[in-house]
Coordinates of C-alpha atoms in Angstrom, one line a residue:
M1 CA -11.5 4.3 46.1
I2 CA -11.7 5.4 49.8
T3 CA -11.1 2.5 52.1
D4 CA -8.8 3.7 54.9
F5 CA -10.6 4.7 58.2
E6 CA -7.9 3.5 60.7
K7 CA -7.6 6.8 62.6
S8 CA -11.3 7.5 62.4
D9 CA -12.1 4.0 63.9
K10 CA -9.6 4.5 66.7
M11 CA -10.8 7.9 67.6
M12 CA -14.4 6.9 67.6
A13 CA -13.7 3.9 69.9
R14 CA -12.2 6.4 72.4
A15 CA -15.1 8.8 72.0
Q16 CA -17.5 5.9 72.9
E17 CA -15.7 5.5 76.2
L18 CA -16.0 9.2 77.0
I19 CA -19.3 10.3 75.5
P20 CA -22.6 8.3 75.7
G21 CA -23.2 7.2 72.1
G22 CA -19.9 8.7 71.0
G23 CA -21.4 12.0 70.0
H24 CA -24.1 14.5 70.8
T25 CA -27.0 13.5 68.6
Y26 CA -28.1 9.9 67.9
S27 CA -28.2 10.7 64.2
K28 CA -24.4 10.8 64.2
G29 CA -24.1 7.4 66.0
L30 CA -22.1 4.5 64.7
D31 CA -25.4 2.6 64.1
Q32 CA -26.3 5.3 61.5
S33 CA -23.3 4.8 59.3
P34 CA -21.7 1.9 57.3
K35 CA -18.8 0.2 58.9
L36 CA -16.6 1.2 55.9
G37 CA -17.1 4.9 56.3
P38 CA -15.8 8.0 58.2
K39 CA -16.6 8.2 61.9
L40 CA -15.3 11.7 62.6
I41 CA -15.2 14.7 60.3
E42 CA -12.4 17.1 60.9
R43 CA -13.2 20.1 58.6
G44 CA -15.4 21.3 55.8
K45 CA -15.3 23.9 53.0
G46 CA -18.2 24.6 50.7
C47 CA -19.9 21.3 49.9
Y48 CA -16.8 19.2 50.8
V49 CA -15.7 17.7 54.1
W50 CA -12.5 15.9 55.2
D51 CA -12.4 13.1 57.8
V52 CA -9.6 12.6 60.3
D53 CA -7.9 10.2 57.9
G54 CA -7.6 12.9 55.3
N55 CA -10.3 11.5 53.0
K56 CA -12.3 14.1 51.1
Y57 CA -16.0 13.7 50.4
L58 CA -18.7 15.6 48.4
D59 CA -21.1 16.2 51.2
W60 CA -24.8 15.5 50.7
A61 CA -25.7 15.5 54.4
M62 CA -24.6 19.0 55.2
G63 CA -24.6 18.8 59.0
L64 CA -27.9 17.0 59.4
T65 CA -29.4 19.7 57.1
S66 CA -28.1 22.5 59.3
V67 CA -25.7 23.9 56.7
N68 CA -27.5 25.5 53.7
L69 CA -24.9 27.9 52.3
G70 CA -21.8 25.7 52.6
H71 CA -19.3 24.9 55.2
A72 CA -17.2 27.8 56.4
Y73 CA -19.2 30.3 54.3
K74 CA -17.2 33.5 54.4
P75 CA -19.9 36.1 54.8
V76 CA -21.3 34.2 57.8
L77 CA -17.9 33.7 59.3
D78 CA -17.2 37.4 58.9
A79 CA -20.4 38.3 60.8
V80 CA -19.5 35.8 63.5
R81 CA -16.0 37.2 63.9
A82 CA -17.2 40.8 64.2
E83 CA -19.4 39.8 67.1
L84 CA -16.8 37.6 68.8
L85 CA -14.4 40.5 69.0
K86 CA -17.0 42.3 71.2
G87 CA -17.6 39.3 73.5
S88 CA -20.3 36.7 73.3
N89 CA -22.5 36.9 76.4
F90 CA -23.4 39.7 78.8
Q91 CA -25.5 40.4 81.9
C92 CA -28.0 42.4 79.8
P93 CA -29.5 41.7 76.3
S94 CA -27.3 42.7 73.3
P95 CA -28.5 44.9 70.5
V96 CA -28.1 42.1 68.0
E97 CA -31.1 40.3 69.7
S98 CA -33.5 43.0 68.7
E99 CA -31.9 43.5 65.4
L100 CA -32.3 39.9 64.4
A101 CA -35.8 39.7 65.9
E102 CA -36.9 42.7 63.8
Y103 CA -35.4 41.4 60.6
F104 CA -36.8 37.8 61.2
I105 CA -40.3 39.2 61.9
S106 CA -40.1 41.3 58.7
Q107 CA -39.4 38.2 56.7
V108 CA -41.9 35.7 58.2
P109 CA -45.6 36.4 57.7
G110 CA -47.6 35.8 60.9
A111 CA -44.5 36.2 63.1
E112 CA -45.3 39.1 65.5
M113 CA -42.8 38.1 68.2
V114 CA -39.8 35.7 68.3
K115 CA -37.7 34.0 71.0
F116 CA -34.3 32.5 70.4
A117 CA -32.8 29.3 71.7
K118 CA -30.0 26.9 71.0
N119 CA -31.7 23.7 69.8
G120 CA -35.0 22.6 68.2
S121 CA -36.2 20.6 71.1
T122 CA -36.3 23.7 73.2
V123 CA -38.5 25.7 70.9
T124 CA -40.9 22.9 70.0
T125 CA -41.5 22.1 73.7
A126 CA -41.8 25.8 74.4
A127 CA -44.5 26.1 71.7
L128 CA -46.5 23.4 73.4
K129 CA -46.1 25.0 76.8
L130 CA -47.4 28.2 75.4
A131 CA -50.4 26.4 73.8
R132 CA -51.2 24.8 77.2
A133 CA -51.0 28.1 79.0
Y134 CA -53.0 29.9 76.3
T135 CA -55.8 27.3 76.3
G136 CA -55.7 26.0 79.8
R137 CA -55.7 22.5 78.4
K138 CA -53.4 19.6 79.0
Y139 CA -53.3 17.3 75.8
V140 CA -51.1 17.9 72.8
A141 CA -51.1 16.3 69.4
F142 CA -48.3 15.6 67.0
C143 CA -48.0 14.0 63.5
S144 CA -46.7 10.4 64.0
D145 CA -45.4 10.3 60.4
H146 CA -42.9 13.1 60.8
G147 CA -39.4 12.7 62.1
F148 CA -38.0 14.2 65.2
F149 CA -39.8 16.9 67.1
S150 CA -38.0 16.9 70.4
Y151 CA -35.9 14.8 72.9
D152 CA -38.4 15.9 75.6
D153 CA -40.8 13.5 77.3
W154 CA -43.9 14.7 75.4
Y155 CA -42.5 13.3 72.2
I156 CA -40.1 10.5 73.2
G157 CA -42.8 9.0 75.4
K158 CA -44.5 7.8 72.3
K159 CA -41.4 6.2 70.9
P160 CA -40.1 2.6 71.5
N161 CA -37.0 4.0 73.4
N162 CA -39.1 5.8 76.0
A163 CA -37.2 4.6 79.1
G164 CA -37.3 7.2 81.8
V165 CA -40.5 8.8 80.7
P166 CA -43.5 8.5 83.1
Q167 CA -46.6 7.0 81.6
E168 CA -48.6 9.9 83.0
I169 CA -46.6 12.2 80.6
T170 CA -46.9 9.9 77.7
D171 CA -50.7 9.8 78.1
L172 CA -50.9 13.5 77.5
S173 CA -49.6 13.2 74.0
L174 CA -51.8 12.2 71.1
T175 CA -51.0 11.4 67.5
F176 CA -52.5 11.7 64.1
R177 CA -51.4 10.8 60.5
Y178 CA -50.2 13.1 57.8
N179 CA -52.6 13.6 54.8
D180 CA -55.3 11.8 56.9
I181 CA -57.7 14.5 58.1
K182 CA -60.0 11.9 59.5
S183 CA -57.4 10.7 62.0
A184 CA -57.2 14.3 63.3
E185 CA -61.0 14.7 63.4
E186 CA -61.3 11.5 65.4
L187 CA -58.8 12.9 68.0
F188 CA -60.9 16.1 68.4
A189 CA -64.0 14.0 68.7
K190 CA -62.5 11.8 71.4
Y191 CA -61.0 14.7 73.3
P192 CA -63.5 17.6 72.8
G193 CA -62.2 20.9 74.1
Q194 CA -59.1 19.2 75.6
I195 CA -56.3 19.5 73.0
A196 CA -54.1 22.5 73.7
G197 CA -51.8 22.5 70.7
L198 CA -51.2 20.5 67.5
I199 CA -47.8 20.3 65.8
L200 CA -46.5 18.9 62.6
E201 CA -44.0 19.8 59.8
P202 CA -45.7 21.5 56.8
M203 CA -44.3 18.5 54.8
E204 CA -41.6 16.0 55.0
F205 CA -41.2 13.9 51.9
D206 CA -44.9 13.7 51.0
Y207 CA -46.7 16.8 49.7
P208 CA -50.0 17.7 51.4
Q209 CA -53.0 16.4 49.5
D210 CA -56.5 17.6 49.2
N211 CA -55.8 20.9 51.1
F212 CA -54.8 18.8 54.2
L213 CA -52.9 21.7 55.9
Q214 CA -55.7 24.1 55.4
K215 CA -58.3 21.6 56.7
L216 CA -56.1 20.9 59.7
R217 CA -55.7 24.6 60.4
D218 CA -59.5 25.1 60.2
L219 CA -60.1 22.1 62.5
C220 CA -57.7 23.6 65.1
K221 CA -59.4 27.0 64.8
K222 CA -62.9 25.4 65.2
N223 CA -61.7 23.6 68.3
G224 CA -59.7 26.4 69.9
T225 CA -56.4 24.5 69.5
V226 CA -53.2 26.3 68.8
F227 CA -51.9 25.3 65.3
I228 CA -48.1 24.9 65.3
L229 CA -45.9 24.3 62.2
D230 CA -42.4 23.0 62.7
E231 CA -40.1 24.5 60.1
M232 CA -36.9 23.2 61.7
I233 CA -35.7 21.5 58.5
T234 CA -38.1 23.0 55.9
G235 CA -37.7 26.7 56.9
F236 CA -35.6 28.7 54.4
R237 CA -35.1 25.4 52.5
L238 CA -38.4 24.3 50.9
G239 CA -39.7 27.8 50.6
Y240 CA -38.9 31.4 51.5
P241 CA -39.3 32.0 54.4
G242 CA -40.7 28.5 54.9
A243 CA -42.6 25.6 53.5
H244 CA -45.8 26.8 55.1
S245 CA -45.7 30.0 53.1
A246 CA -45.0 28.1 49.8
L247 CA -47.9 25.8 50.6
G248 CA -50.3 28.6 51.5
V249 CA -51.1 28.1 55.1
Q250 CA -50.4 30.2 58.2
A251 CA -49.9 28.9 61.8
D252 CA -50.4 30.4 65.2
L253 CA -46.8 29.4 66.1
T254 CA -43.8 28.3 64.1
T255 CA -40.5 26.8 65.1
W256 CA -37.2 27.3 63.1
G257 CA -33.6 26.2 63.3
K258 CA -31.6 24.1 60.8
G259 CA -32.0 26.6 57.9
V260 CA -31.4 29.8 59.8
A261 CA -27.7 30.0 60.9
N262 CA -25.6 27.8 58.5
G263 CA -24.5 25.3 61.1
F264 CA -24.3 27.7 64.1
S265 CA -26.7 27.0 67.0
C266 CA -29.7 29.2 66.6
C267 CA -33.3 28.3 66.7
M268 CA -36.5 30.3 66.9
L269 CA -40.0 30.2 68.2
A270 CA -42.2 32.7 66.5
G271 CA -45.9 33.5 66.2
R272 CA -48.9 35.6 67.2
K273 CA -48.2 38.2 69.9
E274 CA -51.3 37.3 71.8
I275 CA -49.8 33.9 72.5
M276 CA -46.1 34.7 72.5
N277 CA -46.3 37.5 75.0
L278 CA -47.6 35.2 77.6
G279 CA -43.9 34.5 78.1
G280 CA -43.2 38.2 78.6
I281 CA -43.0 40.3 81.8
N282 CA -45.2 43.2 80.7
H283 CA -48.7 41.8 81.3
D284 CA -50.9 41.2 84.3
K285 CA -51.7 37.5 83.5
E286 CA -50.3 34.5 85.2
R287 CA -46.6 34.2 84.2
V288 CA -45.4 31.5 81.7
F289 CA -41.8 30.5 82.2
L290 CA -41.2 30.2 78.5
I291 CA -37.5 29.9 77.3
S292 CA -34.9 31.1 79.8
T293 CA -31.4 30.0 78.6
T294 CA -28.1 31.6 79.4
H295 CA -26.7 30.8 76.0
G296 CA -29.9 31.2 74.0
A297 CA -28.9 34.7 72.6
E298 CA -25.1 34.1 72.3
T299 CA -24.3 37.0 70.0
H300 CA -22.2 35.3 67.4
S301 CA -24.9 32.7 66.7
L302 CA -27.4 35.5 66.2
A303 CA -25.0 37.3 63.8
A304 CA -24.7 34.0 61.9
A305 CA -28.5 33.8 61.6
M306 CA -28.8 37.3 60.3
A307 CA -26.1 36.8 57.7
T308 CA -27.5 33.4 56.7
I309 CA -31.1 34.5 56.2
K310 CA -29.9 37.6 54.2
A311 CA -27.8 35.3 52.0
V312 CA -30.6 32.9 51.4
K313 CA -32.7 35.8 50.2
E314 CA -30.0 37.5 48.2
H315 CA -29.1 34.4 46.3
N316 CA -32.7 33.2 45.7
L317 CA -31.4 30.0 47.2
V318 CA -34.7 28.1 47.3
E319 CA -35.5 28.8 43.6
R320 CA -31.9 27.9 42.7
N321 CA -32.0 24.6 44.6
I322 CA -35.4 23.7 43.2
K323 CA -33.8 23.7 39.7
M324 CA -30.8 21.8 40.9
G325 CA -33.0 19.2 42.7
E326 CA -35.2 18.6 39.7
A327 CA -32.1 18.1 37.6
L328 CA -30.7 15.6 40.1
R329 CA -34.0 13.8 40.4
Q330 CA -34.2 13.4 36.6
G331 CA -30.5 12.2 36.4
L332 CA -31.1 9.6 39.2
Q333 CA -34.4 8.4 37.6
D334 CA -32.7 8.0 34.2
G335 CA -29.9 6.0 35.9
L336 CA -32.4 3.8 37.7
K337 CA -34.3 3.2 34.5
A338 CA -31.1 2.3 32.6
A339 CA -30.1 -0.1 35.4
G340 CA -33.6 -1.7 35.6
L341 CA -33.9 -0.6 39.3
S342 CA -37.0 1.7 39.2
E343 CA -39.0 -0.8 41.2
Y344 CA -36.3 -1.1 43.8
I345 CA -35.2 2.5 44.4
T346 CA -37.6 5.4 44.5
V347 CA -36.7 9.1 44.3
K348 CA -39.3 11.2 46.2
G349 CA -39.7 14.5 48.1
H350 CA -39.3 18.2 47.4
P351 CA -36.4 19.0 45.0
C352 CA -34.5 20.8 47.7
W353 CA -34.6 17.8 50.0
L354 CA -34.8 14.5 47.9
L355 CA -35.1 11.1 49.5
L356 CA -34.1 7.7 48.2
Q357 CA -36.2 4.8 49.3
F358 CA -34.6 1.3 49.0
R359 CA -36.2 -2.1 48.6
D360 CA -34.7 -5.6 48.6
A361 CA -35.2 -8.4 46.0
K362 CA -38.7 -9.0 47.4
K363 CA -39.4 -5.3 47.0
E364 CA -39.7 -4.8 50.8
P365 CA -38.1 -1.7 52.5
S366 CA -34.5 -2.5 53.4
D367 CA -32.1 -0.7 55.7
G368 CA -29.5 -3.2 54.5
F369 CA -29.7 -2.0 50.9
K370 CA -29.7 1.6 52.1
T371 CA -26.5 0.9 54.0
L372 CA -25.0 -0.7 51.0
V373 CA -25.6 2.4 49.0
M374 CA -24.1 4.6 51.8
Q375 CA -21.0 2.3 51.8
E376 CA -20.5 2.4 48.0
A377 CA -21.0 6.2 48.0
V378 CA -18.2 6.6 50.6
K379 CA -15.9 4.5 48.4
H380 CA -16.5 7.0 45.6
G381 CA -16.1 10.0 47.8
L382 CA -19.7 10.9 48.5
L383 CA -21.1 11.4 52.0
F384 CA -24.7 10.3 51.6
R385 CA -27.2 9.4 54.4
G386 CA -30.4 8.7 52.4
T387 CA -31.3 12.3 51.4
F388 CA -29.8 15.0 49.3
V389 CA -29.4 18.3 51.2
F390 CA -28.5 21.1 48.8
S391 CA -26.5 24.2 49.7
L392 CA -25.4 27.3 47.9
A393 CA -22.0 25.6 47.4
H394 CA -23.4 22.7 45.3
G395 CA -23.0 23.4 41.7
D396 CA -23.4 21.7 38.3
K397 CA -20.0 20.0 38.6
E398 CA -21.1 18.3 41.9
L399 CA -24.5 17.5 40.4
Q400 CA -23.0 15.7 37.4
K401 CA -20.4 13.9 39.6
T402 CA -23.1 12.6 41.8
I403 CA -25.2 11.3 38.9
R404 CA -22.1 9.5 37.5
I405 CA -21.2 7.9 40.8
F406 CA -24.8 6.8 41.5
R407 CA -24.8 5.0 38.1
K408 CA -21.8 3.0 39.4
I409 CA -23.6 2.4 42.7
F410 CA -26.7 1.2 40.8
K411 CA -24.6 -1.6 39.2
T412 CA -23.6 -2.9 42.6
Y413 CA -27.2 -2.6 43.8
K414 CA -28.4 -4.6 40.8
A415 CA -25.8 -7.3 41.4
A416 CA -27.0 -7.6 45.0
I417 CA -30.6 -7.8 43.9
K418 CA -29.7 -10.6 41.5
A419 CA -27.8 -12.4 44.3
G420 CA -30.9 -12.2 46.4
G421 CA -29.5 -10.0 49.1
Y422 CA -26.8 -7.5 50.2
S423 CA -24.9 -9.7 52.6
A424 CA -22.1 -10.6 50.2
F425 CA -21.6 -6.9 49.3
L426 CA -22.0 -5.1 52.6
V427 CA -19.2 -5.0 55.2
G428 CA -20.6 -4.9 58.7
E429 CA -24.2 -4.5 59.9
P430 CA -27.0 -2.4 58.4
V431 CA -27.9 0.9 59.9
K432 CA -30.6 0.7 62.6
P433 CA -33.6 2.9 63.4
V434 CA -32.8 5.6 65.9
F435 CA -36.1 4.9 67.6
R436 CA -35.8 1.4 68.9
K437 CA -36.3 -0.3 72.3
F438 CA -32.9 -1.9 72.7
N439 CA -29.5 -1.3 71.2

């Protein structure tokens, strides 16, 4: 049983004094983890990580889905080292920029040009800027059911924690629901000829129903709106090259990131040349200041992306992980049935990115019970944050270990259900939504 986090707790307390939130994404905040759990991870290898107290965990979070080959994957590190020895940033573009661009475009149908950046918010916001420039319109629309598109004002303005965002900016963003084509049709009827771009993930944990994506694509085309698919998480994970290709729909623009560089910071905006080249300098149209970042084409990150994408293809990673995910889904569902918990815990989503949904004794969604599962997983040496993120490093041994441990966790869950709540079993407070008005 893992219960010692003394060093981790002390170091995080210090980090909170130095860094707002204690880290550099709110998804890694203290309010997103159980009290009895690691606060700082020191190193990783394959599908295992070690915290600063020396505790070892089987990792099912994999760097917030950014590591899809395994921590410290040697072929990626070798490619990175080779570039580092040459230097990492120069006054002029480096050859690796065009090399990666050419390879990426060759792998992604519909991608005629590509621009690199360091984080997902940069490329999603740039996609909408392009849409506005291309159409001459001001409104943008995004799917309200999907997770995190950007830390920029156009998205955060619609969230509860929108302090610092002018209402005038918020008013330019519109929302629609996933698998609800009527909600999108109503937007276009209310704002005829005014919506520049529409963005959503091809899917999150619900599959598109009744040709939803194709209908949405047709709706955008009919209304002259740029159709944007965010493959930040789904790209090179739920399909090759992305979920949109597996689901049979093509976008005007696509955004990529967490599946492309095995934890190194590389994101992409790709799409039709007619739109993308508005950000270029070889046309006579009004200039669009697209993405201009000093570190956007840092050479070692681009080398990591090239090596990662090639490895995903070489190892047929998506097909491999689909088989693994289906086996895990079945193992978990069998365990839930045996424990009599099928009405309280649901396994859903694509096999490469499974989600567990937790309910309390009244069968209502419960962050408290979710936190209890996270806490118990830590005790048994699993790092689990609600979803299962597969990598090339996860094998049958890890799969069977996870199923065995979750059968133990289900016993604790069942006891908490019988007790009417989690309070006697959970140490500390439940995790909180990232998007909330106050701390």
